[in-house]
CSV table of C-alpha atoms in Angstrom, one decimal:
chain,number,residue,atom,x,y,z
A,1,MET,CA,-22.9,8.1,0.6
A,2,ASP,CA,-21.8,9.5,-2.8
A,3,LEU,CA,-18.0,9.6,-2.7
A,4,GLN,CA,-17.9,11.9,-5.8
A,5,LEU,CA,-15.4,9.7,-7.5
A,6,SER,CA,-17.3,9.1,-10.7
A,7,GLY,CA,-15.2,10.1,-13.7
A,8,ARG,CA,-12.0,10.7,-11.6
A,9,VAL,CA,-8.8,9.0,-12.7
A,10,ALA,CA,-7.1,6.7,-10.2
A,11,ILE,CA,-3.8,4.9,-10.4
A,12,VAL,CA,-3.5,1.9,-8.1
A,13,THR,CA,-0.2,0.1,-7.7
A,14,GLY,CA,0.1,-3.5,-6.7
A,15,ALA,CA,-3.4,-4.0,-8.1
A,16,SER,CA,-3.4,-7.6,-9.1
A,17,LYS,CA,-4.2,-9.1,-5.7
A,18,GLY,CA,-4.9,-8.4,-2.0
A,19,ILE,CA,-5.3,-4.9,-0.9
A,20,GLY,CA,-4.5,-3.4,-4.3
A,21,LEU,CA,-7.1,-5.5,-6.0
A,22,ALA,CA,-9.7,-4.6,-3.4
A,23,VAL,CA,-8.9,-0.9,-3.9
A,24,ALA,CA,-9.1,-1.1,-7.7
A,25,GLN,CA,-12.5,-2.9,-7.5
A,26,THR,CA,-13.9,-0.5,-5.0
A,27,LEU,CA,-12.8,2.7,-6.8
A,28,ALA,CA,-14.2,1.2,-10.1
A,29,GLU,CA,-17.5,0.5,-8.3
A,30,GLU,CA,-17.6,4.2,-7.3
A,31,GLY,CA,-17.3,5.2,-10.9
A,32,ALA,CA,-13.6,6.0,-11.1
A,33,HIS,CA,-11.4,5.3,-14.2
A,34,VAL,CA,-8.9,2.9,-12.7
A,35,VAL,CA,-5.3,2.4,-14.0
A,36,ALA,CA,-4.3,-0.8,-12.4
A,37,VAL,CA,-0.5,-1.3,-12.1
A,38,SER,CA,1.1,-4.7,-11.4
A,39,ARG,CA,3.9,-6.8,-12.9
A,40,THR,CA,1.3,-9.4,-14.1
A,41,PRO,CA,-2.4,-9.0,-14.9
A,42,THR,CA,-5.3,-10.8,-13.2
A,43,GLY,CA,-8.7,-11.8,-14.4
A,44,GLU,CA,-10.2,-10.4,-11.3
A,45,LEU,CA,-9.6,-6.7,-12.2
A,46,PRO,CA,-12.8,-4.7,-13.0
A,47,GLY,CA,-13.6,-4.9,-16.7
A,48,LYS,CA,-13.3,-1.2,-17.2
A,49,ALA,CA,-9.9,-0.9,-15.5
A,50,VAL,CA,-6.9,-0.4,-17.7
A,51,HIS,CA,-4.0,-2.7,-16.7
A,52,VAL,CA,-0.5,-1.3,-17.0
A,53,PRO,CA,2.2,-3.9,-16.6
A,54,ALA,CA,5.1,-2.4,-14.7
A,55,ASP,CA,7.9,-3.4,-12.4
A,56,LEU,CA,8.1,-0.4,-10.0
A,57,MET,CA,11.7,-1.3,-9.1
A,58,ASP,CA,12.5,0.0,-12.6
A,59,PRO,CA,13.2,3.7,-12.0
A,60,GLN,CA,11.6,4.7,-15.3
A,61,ALA,CA,8.4,2.8,-14.7
A,62,PRO,CA,6.4,5.3,-12.6
A,63,ALA,CA,6.8,8.0,-15.2
A,64,ARG,CA,5.5,5.6,-17.8
A,65,VAL,CA,2.5,4.7,-15.7
A,66,VAL,CA,1.5,8.3,-15.2
A,67,ALA,CA,2.0,9.0,-18.9
A,68,ARG,CA,-0.3,6.1,-19.7
A,69,ALA,CA,-3.0,7.4,-17.3
A,70,VAL,CA,-2.8,10.8,-19.0
A,71,GLU,CA,-3.0,9.2,-22.5
A,72,GLU,CA,-6.0,7.0,-21.6
A,73,PHE,CA,-8.0,9.4,-19.4
A,74,GLY,CA,-6.5,12.9,-19.6
A,75,GLY,CA,-4.9,13.2,-16.2
A,76,VAL,CA,-4.6,11.8,-12.7
A,77,ASP,CA,-6.8,12.7,-9.7
A,78,VAL,CA,-6.0,9.8,-7.3
A,79,LEU,CA,-2.8,7.9,-6.7
A,80,VAL,CA,-2.9,4.9,-4.4
A,81,ASN,CA,0.7,3.7,-3.6
A,82,ASN,CA,-0.2,0.2,-2.5
A,83,ALA,CA,2.7,-1.8,-4.0
A,84,GLY,CA,5.1,-2.8,-1.3
A,85,GLY,CA,6.0,-5.5,1.2
A,86,PRO,CA,8.5,-8.2,0.3
A,87,PRO,CA,10.4,-7.3,-2.8
A,88,PRO,CA,10.0,-9.8,-5.6
A,89,GLY,CA,11.6,-13.2,-4.6
A,90,VAL,CA,11.8,-12.3,-0.9
A,91,THR,CA,9.8,-14.1,1.8
A,92,LEU,CA,8.9,-12.4,5.1
A,93,PRO,CA,8.9,-12.5,8.1
A,94,ARG,CA,12.6,-12.3,8.5
A,95,PHE,CA,14.0,-12.4,12.0
A,96,GLY,CA,16.9,-10.5,13.5
A,97,PHE,CA,18.7,-7.3,12.7
A,98,MET,CA,21.8,-9.2,11.5
A,99,THR,CA,19.8,-11.3,9.0
A,100,PRO,CA,19.3,-8.9,6.1
A,101,ASP,CA,22.5,-7.9,4.3
A,102,ASP,CA,23.2,-4.7,2.3
A,103,GLY,CA,21.4,-6.1,-0.8
A,104,ASP,CA,18.3,-7.0,1.3
A,105,TRP,CA,18.2,-3.4,2.7
A,106,GLN,CA,18.6,-1.9,-0.7
A,107,ALA,CA,15.9,-4.0,-2.3
A,108,MET,CA,13.5,-3.3,0.6
A,109,PHE,CA,14.0,0.5,0.3
A,110,GLU,CA,13.8,0.4,-3.5
A,111,PHE,CA,10.4,-1.3,-3.4
A,112,ASN,CA,8.8,0.3,-0.4
A,113,LEU,CA,10.2,3.8,-0.5
A,114,PHE,CA,12.0,4.8,-3.7
A,115,ALA,CA,9.3,3.4,-6.0
A,116,VAL,CA,6.7,5.4,-4.1
A,117,VAL,CA,8.9,8.6,-4.2
A,118,ARG,CA,9.1,8.2,-8.0
A,119,MET,CA,5.3,7.6,-8.4
A,120,ILE,CA,4.6,10.8,-6.4
A,121,ARG,CA,7.2,12.8,-8.3
A,122,ALA,CA,5.6,11.8,-11.6
A,123,ALA,CA,2.0,12.3,-10.4
A,124,VAL,CA,2.1,15.6,-8.5
A,125,PRO,CA,2.7,17.9,-11.5
A,126,VAL,CA,-0.2,16.3,-13.3
A,127,MET,CA,-2.4,16.7,-10.3
A,128,VAL,CA,-1.4,20.3,-9.7
A,129,GLU,CA,-2.2,21.1,-13.4
A,130,ARG,CA,-5.7,19.7,-12.8
A,131,GLY,CA,-6.2,21.7,-9.6
A,132,GLY,CA,-5.4,19.1,-7.1
A,133,GLY,CA,-5.8,15.4,-6.2
A,134,SER,CA,-5.4,12.8,-3.5
A,135,ILE,CA,-2.5,10.6,-2.8
A,136,VAL,CA,-2.9,7.6,-0.4
A,137,ASN,CA,0.2,5.8,0.7
A,138,VAL,CA,-0.3,2.3,2.1
A,139,SER,CA,2.3,1.9,4.9
A,140,SER,CA,2.3,-0.5,7.9
A,141,THR,CA,2.0,-0.5,11.6
A,142,SER,CA,5.6,-1.9,11.5
A,143,ALA,CA,6.6,1.7,10.8
A,144,ARG,CA,5.5,2.6,14.3
A,145,GLN,CA,6.3,-0.6,16.2
A,146,PRO,CA,10.0,-1.4,15.9
A,147,ALA,CA,10.8,-5.1,16.5
A,148,ALA,CA,13.5,-7.6,15.8
A,149,MET,CA,11.5,-8.8,12.9
A,150,ASN,CA,11.4,-7.3,9.4
A,151,VAL,CA,13.6,-4.4,10.6
A,152,ASP,CA,14.4,-3.3,7.0
A,153,TYR,CA,10.7,-3.3,6.1
A,154,GLY,CA,9.7,-1.3,9.1
A,155,ALA,CA,12.5,1.3,8.5
A,156,ALA,CA,11.4,1.7,4.9
A,157,LYS,CA,7.8,2.3,5.9
A,158,SER,CA,8.8,4.8,8.6
A,159,ALA,CA,10.6,6.7,5.9
A,160,LEU,CA,7.5,6.5,3.7
A,161,ASN,CA,5.4,8.1,6.5
A,162,HIS,CA,7.9,10.9,6.6
A,163,VAL,CA,7.7,11.5,2.9
A,164,GLY,CA,3.9,11.5,2.9
A,165,LYS,CA,3.7,14.1,5.6
A,166,ALA,CA,6.4,16.3,3.9
A,167,VAL,CA,4.6,16.2,0.5
A,168,SER,CA,1.3,17.0,2.1
A,169,GLU,CA,2.8,20.1,3.6
A,170,GLU,CA,4.5,21.3,0.4
A,171,PHE,CA,1.6,20.7,-2.0
A,172,GLY,CA,-1.4,21.1,0.1
A,173,ALA,CA,-1.9,24.7,-0.9
A,174,GLN,CA,-2.0,23.6,-4.5
A,175,GLY,CA,-4.9,21.2,-3.8
A,176,VAL,CA,-2.9,17.9,-3.4
A,177,ARG,CA,-3.8,16.0,-0.3
A,178,VAL,CA,-1.5,13.2,1.0
A,179,ASN,CA,-2.6,10.7,3.6
A,180,THR,CA,-1.3,7.4,4.9
A,181,ILE,CA,-3.0,4.2,5.8
A,182,SER,CA,-1.2,1.9,8.2
A,183,PRO,CA,-2.6,-1.6,8.1
A,184,GLY,CA,-1.8,-4.3,10.6
A,185,PRO,CA,-1.7,-7.9,9.5
A,186,VAL,CA,-4.0,-8.3,6.5
A,187,LEU,CA,-5.3,-11.6,5.2
A,188,THR,CA,-3.6,-11.6,1.8
A,189,ASP,CA,-1.3,-14.1,0.1
A,190,TRP,CA,1.6,-12.6,2.1
A,191,TRP,CA,0.1,-14.9,4.7
A,192,THR,CA,-1.6,-17.6,2.8
A,193,LYS,CA,0.7,-18.5,-0.1
A,194,ASP,CA,2.8,-21.6,0.1
A,195,GLY,CA,6.0,-20.7,2.0
A,196,GLY,CA,4.4,-17.4,3.1
A,197,ALA,CA,4.2,-15.9,6.6
A,198,ALA,CA,1.7,-18.5,7.9
A,199,ASP,CA,4.0,-21.3,6.9
A,200,VAL,CA,7.1,-19.6,8.3
A,201,ILE,CA,5.4,-19.0,11.7
A,202,GLY,CA,3.8,-22.4,11.6
A,203,GLY,CA,7.1,-24.0,11.2
A,204,MET,CA,8.4,-22.2,14.3
A,205,ALA,CA,5.3,-22.7,16.4
A,206,GLY,CA,4.6,-26.3,15.2
A,207,ALA,CA,1.1,-25.2,14.0
A,208,ALA,CA,-0.8,-25.8,10.8
A,209,LYS,CA,-1.2,-22.9,8.4
A,210,GLN,CA,-4.9,-22.3,9.0
A,211,ASP,CA,-4.3,-22.4,12.8
A,212,VAL,CA,-1.7,-19.8,12.4
A,213,ILE,CA,-4.1,-17.5,10.5
A,214,ASP,CA,-7.0,-18.1,12.8
A,215,GLN,CA,-5.4,-18.3,16.2
A,216,VAL,CA,-1.6,-18.2,16.5
A,217,ALA,CA,-1.0,-14.9,14.6
A,218,PRO,CA,-3.9,-13.0,16.2
A,219,GLY,CA,-2.8,-14.2,19.6
A,220,MET,CA,0.9,-13.5,19.0
A,221,MET,CA,0.1,-9.9,17.9
A,222,ASN,CA,-2.6,-9.5,20.6
A,223,LEU,CA,-5.2,-8.3,18.1
A,224,VAL,CA,-8.2,-7.0,19.9
A,225,THR,CA,-10.5,-8.1,17.2
A,226,GLY,CA,-9.1,-11.6,17.3
A,227,ARG,CA,-8.6,-11.9,13.5
A,228,LEU,CA,-6.5,-10.5,10.7
A,229,VAL,CA,-7.7,-7.5,8.8
A,230,ARG,CA,-9.7,-8.0,5.6
A,231,PRO,CA,-8.5,-6.3,2.4
A,232,GLN,CA,-11.9,-4.7,1.9
A,233,GLU,CA,-11.6,-2.9,5.2
A,234,ILE,CA,-8.4,-1.2,3.9
A,235,ALA,CA,-10.0,-0.5,0.5
A,236,ASP,CA,-13.0,1.2,2.0
A,237,ALA,CA,-10.7,3.6,3.9
A,238,VAL,CA,-8.7,4.3,0.8
A,239,ALA,CA,-11.9,5.2,-1.1
A,240,LEU,CA,-12.9,7.7,1.5
A,241,LEU,CA,-9.5,9.3,1.6
A,242,ALA,CA,-9.5,9.5,-2.2
A,243,SER,CA,-12.8,11.2,-2.2
A,244,PRO,CA,-13.4,15.0,-2.2
A,245,ARG,CA,-15.6,14.2,0.9
A,246,SER,CA,-12.3,14.1,2.8
A,247,GLY,CA,-11.2,17.5,1.5
A,248,SER,CA,-9.9,18.7,4.8
A,249,THR,CA,-8.0,15.5,5.6
A,250,THR,CA,-4.3,15.6,4.7
A,251,GLY,CA,-1.1,14.6,6.4
A,252,ALA,CA,-3.0,12.1,8.4
A,253,ASP,CA,-2.2,8.4,9.2
A,254,PHE,CA,-5.1,6.1,9.6
A,255,VAL,CA,-4.4,2.9,11.5
A,256,ILE,CA,-6.5,-0.2,10.6
A,257,ASP,CA,-4.9,-3.0,12.5
A,258,GLY,CA,-7.4,-4.9,14.6
A,259,GLY,CA,-6.1,-3.2,17.7
A,260,PHE,CA,-2.4,-4.2,17.3
A,261,LEU,CA,-0.9,-0.8,18.2
A,262,LYS,CA,-1.6,0.0,21.9
A,263,GLU,CA,0.0,3.4,22.3
A,264,LEU,CA,-1.9,6.7,22.4
């Protein structure tokens, strides 16, 4: 299938690893000009991608990223708001409502909501000027499944879902589509890094890291597929939503979670 992305300009945040890296690679393979945003570069980025170093918790960074995309390629057609999760220096999972303090809540919302709001605010006028575009926000099933774990993270992602729907309503008539992807547990370094989620859960369950990844976590979350989601599975969905082939899809939320969510 030709996704008609050749020559289009795509900004991907959090592009140095995990889902963001898979998205950047996939869009580049489809012929898009990729502006890859992360605090640090990685040698795994596609050779033709332009890396823009940015800390999106800096309120001025999103405008600079969009300006760089315009400078390099003349505009923005696709914005993938993938950066999110634990703010820099924070380890999740975090258990209990009483655990995060005001500073934790503020950092979580700054990274997972306000940074995205600023990226959208910077990109939409450029998209409208070009006749439209596609925004894909990477949220989480935690936004739809409240629990006594990562409460601040889930709340921030719930707010992100609201923002995406609202922006899709306001700017849809001007050609800007906004959709959300809600991954379940994805096999990234959020799980695998030293001191990451697999180590935290393993310490509580008395299990080795690999056993947590292969068995404990899928069982704990009752994943129908029996495994964590692969980053490429998210990237493929992002590419389709970014494509003009999804021209009538806006305001939607696509769940890719291995069967974690059970409700209708």
